[in-house]
mmCIF file of C-alpha atoms and ligand atoms in Angstrom:
data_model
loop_
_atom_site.group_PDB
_atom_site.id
_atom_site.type_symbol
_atom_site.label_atom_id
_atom_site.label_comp_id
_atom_site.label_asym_id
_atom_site.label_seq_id
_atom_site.Cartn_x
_atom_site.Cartn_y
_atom_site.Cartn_z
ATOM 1 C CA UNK I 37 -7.513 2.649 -2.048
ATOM 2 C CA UNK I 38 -3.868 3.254 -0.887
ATOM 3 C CA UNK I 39 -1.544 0.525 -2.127
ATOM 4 C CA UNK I 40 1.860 -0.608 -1.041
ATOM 5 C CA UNK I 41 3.821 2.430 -1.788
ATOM 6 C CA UNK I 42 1.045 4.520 -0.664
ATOM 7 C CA UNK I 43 1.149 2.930 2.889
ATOM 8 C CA UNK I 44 5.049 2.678 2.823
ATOM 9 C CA UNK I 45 4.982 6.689 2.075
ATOM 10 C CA UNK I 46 2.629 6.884 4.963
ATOM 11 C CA UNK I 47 5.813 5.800 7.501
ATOM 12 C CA UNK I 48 7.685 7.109 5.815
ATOM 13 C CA UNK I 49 6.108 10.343 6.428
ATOM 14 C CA UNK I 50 4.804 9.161 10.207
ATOM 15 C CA UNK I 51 8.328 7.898 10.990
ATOM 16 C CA UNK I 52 10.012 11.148 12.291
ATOM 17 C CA UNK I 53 6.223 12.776 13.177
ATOM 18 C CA UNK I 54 5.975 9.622 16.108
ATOM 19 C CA UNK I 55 9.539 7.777 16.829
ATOM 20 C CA UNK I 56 11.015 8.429 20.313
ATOM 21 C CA UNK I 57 7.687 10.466 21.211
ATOM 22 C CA UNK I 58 5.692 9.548 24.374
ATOM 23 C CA UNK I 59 2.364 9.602 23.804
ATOM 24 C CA UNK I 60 0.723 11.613 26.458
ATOM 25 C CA UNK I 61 -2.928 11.644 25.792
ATOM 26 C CA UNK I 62 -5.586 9.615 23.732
ATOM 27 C CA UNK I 63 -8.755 10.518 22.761
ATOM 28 C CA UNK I 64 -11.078 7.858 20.682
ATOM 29 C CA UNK I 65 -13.997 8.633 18.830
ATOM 30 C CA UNK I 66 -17.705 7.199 19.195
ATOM 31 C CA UNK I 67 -17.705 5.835 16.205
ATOM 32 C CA UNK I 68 -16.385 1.881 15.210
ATOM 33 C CA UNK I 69 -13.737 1.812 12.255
ATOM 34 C CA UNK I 70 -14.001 -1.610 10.650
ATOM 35 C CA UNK I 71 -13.494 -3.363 13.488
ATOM 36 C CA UNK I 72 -14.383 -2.428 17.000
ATOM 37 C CA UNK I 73 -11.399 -0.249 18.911
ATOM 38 C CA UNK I 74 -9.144 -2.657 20.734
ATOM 39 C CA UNK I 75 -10.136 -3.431 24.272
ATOM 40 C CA UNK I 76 -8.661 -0.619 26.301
ATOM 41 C CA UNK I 77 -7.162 0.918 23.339
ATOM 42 C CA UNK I 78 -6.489 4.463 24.680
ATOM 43 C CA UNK I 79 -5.435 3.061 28.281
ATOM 44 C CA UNK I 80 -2.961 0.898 26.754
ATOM 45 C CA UNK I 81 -1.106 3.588 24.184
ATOM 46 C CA UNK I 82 -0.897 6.351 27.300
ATOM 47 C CA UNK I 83 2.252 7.225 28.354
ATOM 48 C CA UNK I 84 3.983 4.555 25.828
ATOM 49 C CA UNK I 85 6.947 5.701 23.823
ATOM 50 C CA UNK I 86 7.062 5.141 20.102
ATOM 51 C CA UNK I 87 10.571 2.747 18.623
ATOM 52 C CA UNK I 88 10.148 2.129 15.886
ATOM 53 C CA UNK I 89 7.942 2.177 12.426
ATOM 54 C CA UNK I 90 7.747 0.217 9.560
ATOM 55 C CA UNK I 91 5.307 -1.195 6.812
ATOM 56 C CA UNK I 92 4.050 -4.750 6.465
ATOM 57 C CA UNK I 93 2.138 -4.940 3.744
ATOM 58 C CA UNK I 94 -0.359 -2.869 3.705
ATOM 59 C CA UNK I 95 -0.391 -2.523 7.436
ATOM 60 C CA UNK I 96 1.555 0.205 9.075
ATOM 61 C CA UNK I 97 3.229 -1.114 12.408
ATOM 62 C CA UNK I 98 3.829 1.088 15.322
ATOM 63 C CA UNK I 99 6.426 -0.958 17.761
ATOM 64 C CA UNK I 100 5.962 0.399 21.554
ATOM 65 C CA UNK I 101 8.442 0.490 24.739
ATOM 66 C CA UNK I 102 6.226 -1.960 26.459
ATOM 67 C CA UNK I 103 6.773 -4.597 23.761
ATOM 68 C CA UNK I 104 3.384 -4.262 22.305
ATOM 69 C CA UNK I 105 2.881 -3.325 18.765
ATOM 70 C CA UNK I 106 0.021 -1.054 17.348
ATOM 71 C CA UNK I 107 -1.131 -2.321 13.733
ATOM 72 C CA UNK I 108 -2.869 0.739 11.464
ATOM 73 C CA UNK I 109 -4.248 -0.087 8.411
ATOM 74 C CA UNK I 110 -6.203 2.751 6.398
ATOM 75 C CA UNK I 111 -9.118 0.898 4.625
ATOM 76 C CA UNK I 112 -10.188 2.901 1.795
ATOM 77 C CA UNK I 113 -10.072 6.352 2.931
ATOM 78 C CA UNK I 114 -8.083 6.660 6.259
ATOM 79 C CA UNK I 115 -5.209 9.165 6.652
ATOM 80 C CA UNK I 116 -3.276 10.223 9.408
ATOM 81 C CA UNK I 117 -2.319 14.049 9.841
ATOM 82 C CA UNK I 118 0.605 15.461 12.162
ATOM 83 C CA UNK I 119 -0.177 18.463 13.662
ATOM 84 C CA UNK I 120 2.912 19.769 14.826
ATOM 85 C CA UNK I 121 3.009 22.287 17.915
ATOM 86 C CA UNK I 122 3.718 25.457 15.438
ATOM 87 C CA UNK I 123 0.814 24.301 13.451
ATOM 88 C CA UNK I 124 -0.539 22.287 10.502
ATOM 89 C CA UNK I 125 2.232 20.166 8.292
ATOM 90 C CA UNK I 126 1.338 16.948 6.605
ATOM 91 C CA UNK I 127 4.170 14.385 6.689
ATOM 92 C CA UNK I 128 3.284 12.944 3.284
ATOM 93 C CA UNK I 129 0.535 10.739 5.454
ATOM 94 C CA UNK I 130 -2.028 12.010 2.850
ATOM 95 C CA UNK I 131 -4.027 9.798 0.460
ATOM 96 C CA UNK I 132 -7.158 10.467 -0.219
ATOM 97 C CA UNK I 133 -7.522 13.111 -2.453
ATOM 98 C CA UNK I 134 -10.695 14.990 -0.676
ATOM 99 C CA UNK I 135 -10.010 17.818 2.016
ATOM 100 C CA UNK I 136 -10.203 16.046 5.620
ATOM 101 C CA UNK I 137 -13.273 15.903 6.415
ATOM 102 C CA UNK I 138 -15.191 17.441 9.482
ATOM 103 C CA UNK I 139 -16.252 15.240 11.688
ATOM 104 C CA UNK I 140 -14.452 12.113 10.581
ATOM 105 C CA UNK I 141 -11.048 12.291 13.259
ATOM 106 C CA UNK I 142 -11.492 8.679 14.804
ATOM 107 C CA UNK I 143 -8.805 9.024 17.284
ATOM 108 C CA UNK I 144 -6.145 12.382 18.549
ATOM 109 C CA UNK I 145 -2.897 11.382 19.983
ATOM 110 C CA UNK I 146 -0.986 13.912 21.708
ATOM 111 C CA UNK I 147 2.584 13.101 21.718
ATOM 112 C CA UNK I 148 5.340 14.505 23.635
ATOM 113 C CA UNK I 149 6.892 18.060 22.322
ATOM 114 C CA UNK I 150 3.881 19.543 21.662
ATOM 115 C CA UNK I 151 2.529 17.774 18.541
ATOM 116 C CA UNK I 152 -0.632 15.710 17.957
ATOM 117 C CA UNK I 153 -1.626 12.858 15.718
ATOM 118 C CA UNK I 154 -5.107 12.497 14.208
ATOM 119 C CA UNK I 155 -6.598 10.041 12.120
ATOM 120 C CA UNK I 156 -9.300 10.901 9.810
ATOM 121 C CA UNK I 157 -11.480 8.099 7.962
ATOM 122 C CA UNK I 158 -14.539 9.241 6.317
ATOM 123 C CA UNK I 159 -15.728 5.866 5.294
ATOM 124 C CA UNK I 160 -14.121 3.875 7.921
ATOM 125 C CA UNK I 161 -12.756 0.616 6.506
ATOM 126 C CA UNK I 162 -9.185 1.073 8.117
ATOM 127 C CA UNK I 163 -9.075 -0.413 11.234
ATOM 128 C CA UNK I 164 -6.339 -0.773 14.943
ATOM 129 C CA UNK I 165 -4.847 -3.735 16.227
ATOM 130 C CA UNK I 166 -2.798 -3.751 19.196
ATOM 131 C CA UNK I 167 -1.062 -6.798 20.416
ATOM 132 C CA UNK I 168 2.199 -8.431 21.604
ATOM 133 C CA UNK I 169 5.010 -7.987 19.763
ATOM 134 C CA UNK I 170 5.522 -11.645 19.933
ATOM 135 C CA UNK I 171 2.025 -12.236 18.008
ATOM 136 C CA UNK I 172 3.270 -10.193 14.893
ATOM 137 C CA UNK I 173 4.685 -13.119 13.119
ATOM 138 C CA UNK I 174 1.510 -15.080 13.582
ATOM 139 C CA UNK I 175 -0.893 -12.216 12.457
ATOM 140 C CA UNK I 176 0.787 -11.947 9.447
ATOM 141 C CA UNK I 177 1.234 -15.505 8.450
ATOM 142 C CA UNK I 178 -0.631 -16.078 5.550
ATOM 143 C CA UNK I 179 0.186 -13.444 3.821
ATOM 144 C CA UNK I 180 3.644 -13.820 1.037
ATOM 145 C CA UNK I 181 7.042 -12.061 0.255
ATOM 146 C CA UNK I 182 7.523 -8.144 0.176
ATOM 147 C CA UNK I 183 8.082 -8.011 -3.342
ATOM 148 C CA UNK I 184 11.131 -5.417 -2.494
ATOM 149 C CA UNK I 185 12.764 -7.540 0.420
ATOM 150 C CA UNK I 186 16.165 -8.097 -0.875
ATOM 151 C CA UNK I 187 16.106 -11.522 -0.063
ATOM 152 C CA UNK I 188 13.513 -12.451 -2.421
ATOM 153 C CA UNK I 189 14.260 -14.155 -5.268
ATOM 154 C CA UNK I 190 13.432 -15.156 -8.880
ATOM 155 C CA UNK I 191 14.376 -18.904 -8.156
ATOM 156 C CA UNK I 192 11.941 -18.384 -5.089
ATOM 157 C CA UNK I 193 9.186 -17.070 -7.410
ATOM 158 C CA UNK I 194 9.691 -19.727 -10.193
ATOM 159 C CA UNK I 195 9.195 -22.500 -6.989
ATOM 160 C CA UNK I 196 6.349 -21.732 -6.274
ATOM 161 C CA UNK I 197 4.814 -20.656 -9.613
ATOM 162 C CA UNK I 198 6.033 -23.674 -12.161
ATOM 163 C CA UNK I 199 2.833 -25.357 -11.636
ATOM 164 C CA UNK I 200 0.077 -22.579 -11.278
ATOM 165 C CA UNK I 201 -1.942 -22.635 -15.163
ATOM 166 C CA UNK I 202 -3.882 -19.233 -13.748
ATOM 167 C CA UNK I 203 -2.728 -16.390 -16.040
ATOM 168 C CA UNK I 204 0.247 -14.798 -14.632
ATOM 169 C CA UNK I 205 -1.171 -11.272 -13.734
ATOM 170 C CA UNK I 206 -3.409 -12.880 -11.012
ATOM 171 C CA UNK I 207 -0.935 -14.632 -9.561
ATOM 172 C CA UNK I 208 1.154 -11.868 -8.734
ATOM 173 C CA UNK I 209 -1.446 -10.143 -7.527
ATOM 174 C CA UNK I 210 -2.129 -13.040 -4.552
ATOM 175 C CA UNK I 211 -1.480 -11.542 -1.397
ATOM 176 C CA UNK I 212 -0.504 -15.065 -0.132
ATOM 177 C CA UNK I 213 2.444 -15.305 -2.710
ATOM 178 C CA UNK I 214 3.503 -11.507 -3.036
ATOM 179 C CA UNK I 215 2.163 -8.682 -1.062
ATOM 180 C CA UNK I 216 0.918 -5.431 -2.522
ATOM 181 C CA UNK I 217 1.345 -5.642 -5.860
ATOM 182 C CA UNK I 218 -2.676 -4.235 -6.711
ATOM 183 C CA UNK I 219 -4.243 -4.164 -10.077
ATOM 184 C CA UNK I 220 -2.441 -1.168 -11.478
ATOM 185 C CA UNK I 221 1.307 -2.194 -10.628
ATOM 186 C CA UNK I 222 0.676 -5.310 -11.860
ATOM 187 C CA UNK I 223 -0.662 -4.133 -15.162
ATOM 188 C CA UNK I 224 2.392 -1.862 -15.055
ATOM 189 C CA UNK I 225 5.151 -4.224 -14.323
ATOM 190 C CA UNK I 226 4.001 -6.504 -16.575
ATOM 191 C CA UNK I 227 4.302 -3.749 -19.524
ATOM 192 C CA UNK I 228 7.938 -3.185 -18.086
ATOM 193 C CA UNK I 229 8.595 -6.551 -18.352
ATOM 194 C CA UNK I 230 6.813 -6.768 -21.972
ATOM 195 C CA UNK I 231 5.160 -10.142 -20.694
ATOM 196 C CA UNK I 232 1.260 -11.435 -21.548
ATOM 197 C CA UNK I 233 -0.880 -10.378 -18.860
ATOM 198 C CA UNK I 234 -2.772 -13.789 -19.893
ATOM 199 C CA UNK I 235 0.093 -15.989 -19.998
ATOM 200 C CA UNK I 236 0.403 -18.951 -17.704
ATOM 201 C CA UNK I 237 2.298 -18.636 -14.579
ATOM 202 C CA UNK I 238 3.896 -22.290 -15.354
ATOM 203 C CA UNK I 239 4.894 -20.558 -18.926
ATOM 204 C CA UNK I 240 7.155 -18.446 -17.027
ATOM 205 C CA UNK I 241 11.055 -19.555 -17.241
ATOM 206 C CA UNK I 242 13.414 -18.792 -14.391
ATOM 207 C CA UNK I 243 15.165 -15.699 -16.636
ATOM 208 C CA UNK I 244 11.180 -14.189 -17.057
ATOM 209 C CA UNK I 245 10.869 -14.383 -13.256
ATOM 210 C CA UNK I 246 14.118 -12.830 -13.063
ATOM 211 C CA UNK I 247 12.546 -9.615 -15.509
ATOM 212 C CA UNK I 248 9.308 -10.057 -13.392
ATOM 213 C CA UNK I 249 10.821 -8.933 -10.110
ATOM 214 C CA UNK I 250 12.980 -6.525 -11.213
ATOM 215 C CA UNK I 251 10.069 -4.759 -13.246
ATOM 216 C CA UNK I 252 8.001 -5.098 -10.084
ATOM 217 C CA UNK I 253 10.310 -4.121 -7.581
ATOM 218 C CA UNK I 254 11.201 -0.679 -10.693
ATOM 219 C CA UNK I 255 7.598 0.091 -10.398
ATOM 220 C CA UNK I 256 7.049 0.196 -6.949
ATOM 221 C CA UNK I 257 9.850 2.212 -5.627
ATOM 222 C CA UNK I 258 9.313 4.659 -8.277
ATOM 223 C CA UNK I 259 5.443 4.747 -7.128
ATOM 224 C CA UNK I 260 7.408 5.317 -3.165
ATOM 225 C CA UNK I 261 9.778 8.102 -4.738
ATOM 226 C CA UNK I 262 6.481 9.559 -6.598
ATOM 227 C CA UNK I 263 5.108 9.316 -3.357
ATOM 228 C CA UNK I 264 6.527 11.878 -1.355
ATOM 229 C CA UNK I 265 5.292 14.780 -3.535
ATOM 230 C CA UNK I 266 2.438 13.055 -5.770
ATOM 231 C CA UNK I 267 0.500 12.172 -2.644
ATOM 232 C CA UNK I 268 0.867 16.548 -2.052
ATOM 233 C CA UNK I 269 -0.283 17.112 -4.898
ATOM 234 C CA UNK I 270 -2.950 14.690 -5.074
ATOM 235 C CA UNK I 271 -5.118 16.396 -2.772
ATOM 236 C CA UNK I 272 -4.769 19.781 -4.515
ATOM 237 C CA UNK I 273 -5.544 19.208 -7.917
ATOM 238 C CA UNK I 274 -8.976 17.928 -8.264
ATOM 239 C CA UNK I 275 -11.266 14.826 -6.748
ATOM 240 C CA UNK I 276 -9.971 12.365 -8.147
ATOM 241 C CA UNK I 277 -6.639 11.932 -10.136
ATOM 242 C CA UNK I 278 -3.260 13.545 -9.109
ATOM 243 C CA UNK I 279 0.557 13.720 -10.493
ATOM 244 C CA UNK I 280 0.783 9.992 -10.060
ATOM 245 C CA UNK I 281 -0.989 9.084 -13.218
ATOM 246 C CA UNK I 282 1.546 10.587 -15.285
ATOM 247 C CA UNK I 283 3.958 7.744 -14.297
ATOM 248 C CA UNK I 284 1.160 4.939 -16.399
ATOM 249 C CA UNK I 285 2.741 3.406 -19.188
ATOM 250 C CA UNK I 286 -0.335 1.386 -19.964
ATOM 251 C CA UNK I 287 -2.956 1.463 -16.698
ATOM 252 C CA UNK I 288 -6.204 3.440 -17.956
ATOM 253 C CA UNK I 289 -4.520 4.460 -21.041
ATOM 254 C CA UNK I 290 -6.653 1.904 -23.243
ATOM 255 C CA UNK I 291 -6.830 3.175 -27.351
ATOM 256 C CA UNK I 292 -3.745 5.093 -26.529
ATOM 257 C CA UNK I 293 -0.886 4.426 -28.295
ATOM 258 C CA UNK I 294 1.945 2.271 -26.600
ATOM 259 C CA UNK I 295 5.490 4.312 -25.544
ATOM 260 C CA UNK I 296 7.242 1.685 -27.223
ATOM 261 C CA UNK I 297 5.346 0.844 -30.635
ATOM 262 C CA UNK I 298 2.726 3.029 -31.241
ATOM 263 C CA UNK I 299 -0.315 0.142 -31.205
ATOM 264 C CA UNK I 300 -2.848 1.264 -29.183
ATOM 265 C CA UNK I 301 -3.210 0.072 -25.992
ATOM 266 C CA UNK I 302 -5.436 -2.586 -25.217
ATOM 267 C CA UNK I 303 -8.017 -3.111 -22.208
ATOM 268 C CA UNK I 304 -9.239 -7.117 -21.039
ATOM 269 C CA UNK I 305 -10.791 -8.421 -17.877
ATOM 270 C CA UNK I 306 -9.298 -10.772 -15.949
ATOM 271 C CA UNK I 307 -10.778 -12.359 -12.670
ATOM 272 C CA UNK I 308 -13.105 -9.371 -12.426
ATOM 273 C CA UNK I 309 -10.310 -6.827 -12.577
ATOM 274 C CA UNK I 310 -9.311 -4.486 -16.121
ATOM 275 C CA UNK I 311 -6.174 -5.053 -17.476
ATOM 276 C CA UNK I 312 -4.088 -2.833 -19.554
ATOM 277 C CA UNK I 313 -1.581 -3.675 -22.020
ATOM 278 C CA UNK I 314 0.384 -3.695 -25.109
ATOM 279 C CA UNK I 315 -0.765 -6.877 -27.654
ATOM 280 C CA UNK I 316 2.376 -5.620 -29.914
ATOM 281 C CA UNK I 317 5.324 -5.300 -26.830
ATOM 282 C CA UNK I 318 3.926 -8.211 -24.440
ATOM 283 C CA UNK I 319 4.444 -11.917 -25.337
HETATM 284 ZN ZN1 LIG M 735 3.884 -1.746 -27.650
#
């Protein structure tokens, strides 16, 4: 399932493929994603002009010249691909590491210039939103902090956290405190910041959350500068791992030994999810 820096990749990738192009024809498929296709959907995005993208969350959000705003989110297995007018390139909007598959383009933009836009979901849990620009705030209001907005802090983190006895990995995991930190970063930045994956969230001084972040924040922009090429990759080496494994220090390594110490590696289970960690390194 593509994760934060697999979605922030994704505009990255999208962002010069789609900004300041009009989009000049729409074509939807038959087929429901998730959700039903916004009322109108392919009425509404004709002959609007692309501003702006960026990432919120997991979401990818498209701002338009007629202040409406298209949300994309990929599900489990959508990807877009950019077909430029002198043929096939792939803008790092890859995820999945399968070969498109036939018969699963939901929706062909064609964009000003010559290029088109496709987006291919095979088992169609993404979904598309469209709404006023003004409704953004609102549609996104439960969920918490981008953990790499520079105006988040560890004081903000140890606020709301002093009290919480849940172990800290699910906490910073809850999309309604921190956004997109899934089940392997977490694992990961936890290592990094050679703290218990089981210790209590009110455990954690001000100077931990201030190790916290930063490990965090580390792990996810090196995931996003992975990204670029990794994501490549990914689809050409086989079904189901690619380049970006090599970056685990402890996720699905369990029994090997730890970079730091040697001690193997240890697997638990924590509200349903497998952690990874280092027993020796993480106190
Ligand atoms: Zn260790």
């Amino acid at each position: 399932m593509p994760e934060l820096p697999e979605v922030e990749t994704v505009v990255r990738g999208l962002r010069p493929v789609l900004t300041g192009k009009t989009i000049t024809a729409v074509r939807v498929g038959p087929k429901a994603l998730r959700f039903p296709w916004p009322e109108s959907f392919a009425d509404r995005l004709t002959g609007r002009r692309v501003q702006a993208l960026s990432r919120r969350a997991k979401s990818v959000v498209i701002a338009l010249d007629d202040d409406q705003v298209w949300l994309a989110h990929l599900g489990m297995t959508g990807r877009f691909v950019a077909e430029a007018a002198g043929g096939v390139h792939q803008p790092g909007a890859f995820y999945d590491a399968s070969p498109r598959q036939p018969g699963h383009d939901h929706l062909s933009l064609d964009l000003s210039g010559g290029g088109r836009l496709i987006y291919n979901d095979v088992r169609r849990f993404g979904y598309m939103k469209l709404m006023a620009a003004a409704d953004l705030e609102a549609a996104f209001a439960t969920l918490g902090a981008e953990p790499l907005d520079p105006a988040l802090t560890p004081e903000a983190l140890y606020d709301l956290c002093h009290r919480k006895t849940m172990a800290i990995k699910p906490v910073i995991m809850d999309q309604r405190l921190l956004v997109g930190v899934g089940n392997i970063y977490a694992s990961e930045a936890l290592f990094l910041a050679r703290i218990d994956p089981s210790r209590s969230a009110q455990s954690m001084s001000l100077a931990d959350w201030r190790v916290l972040l930063a490990a965090i924040q580390q792990v996810l922009s090196q995931a996003i500068a992975a990204g670029g090429s990794t994501l490549r990759d990914y689809a050409q080496i086989d079904g189901q791992r690619g380049g970006y494994q090599a970056h685990f220090q402890v996720y699905d390594r369990a029994g090997e030994p730890c970079p730091h110490c040697q001690t193997p590696i240890q697997k638990r289970t924590q509200t349903g999810r497998s952690t990874f960690y280092c027993a020796t390194c993480q106190t």
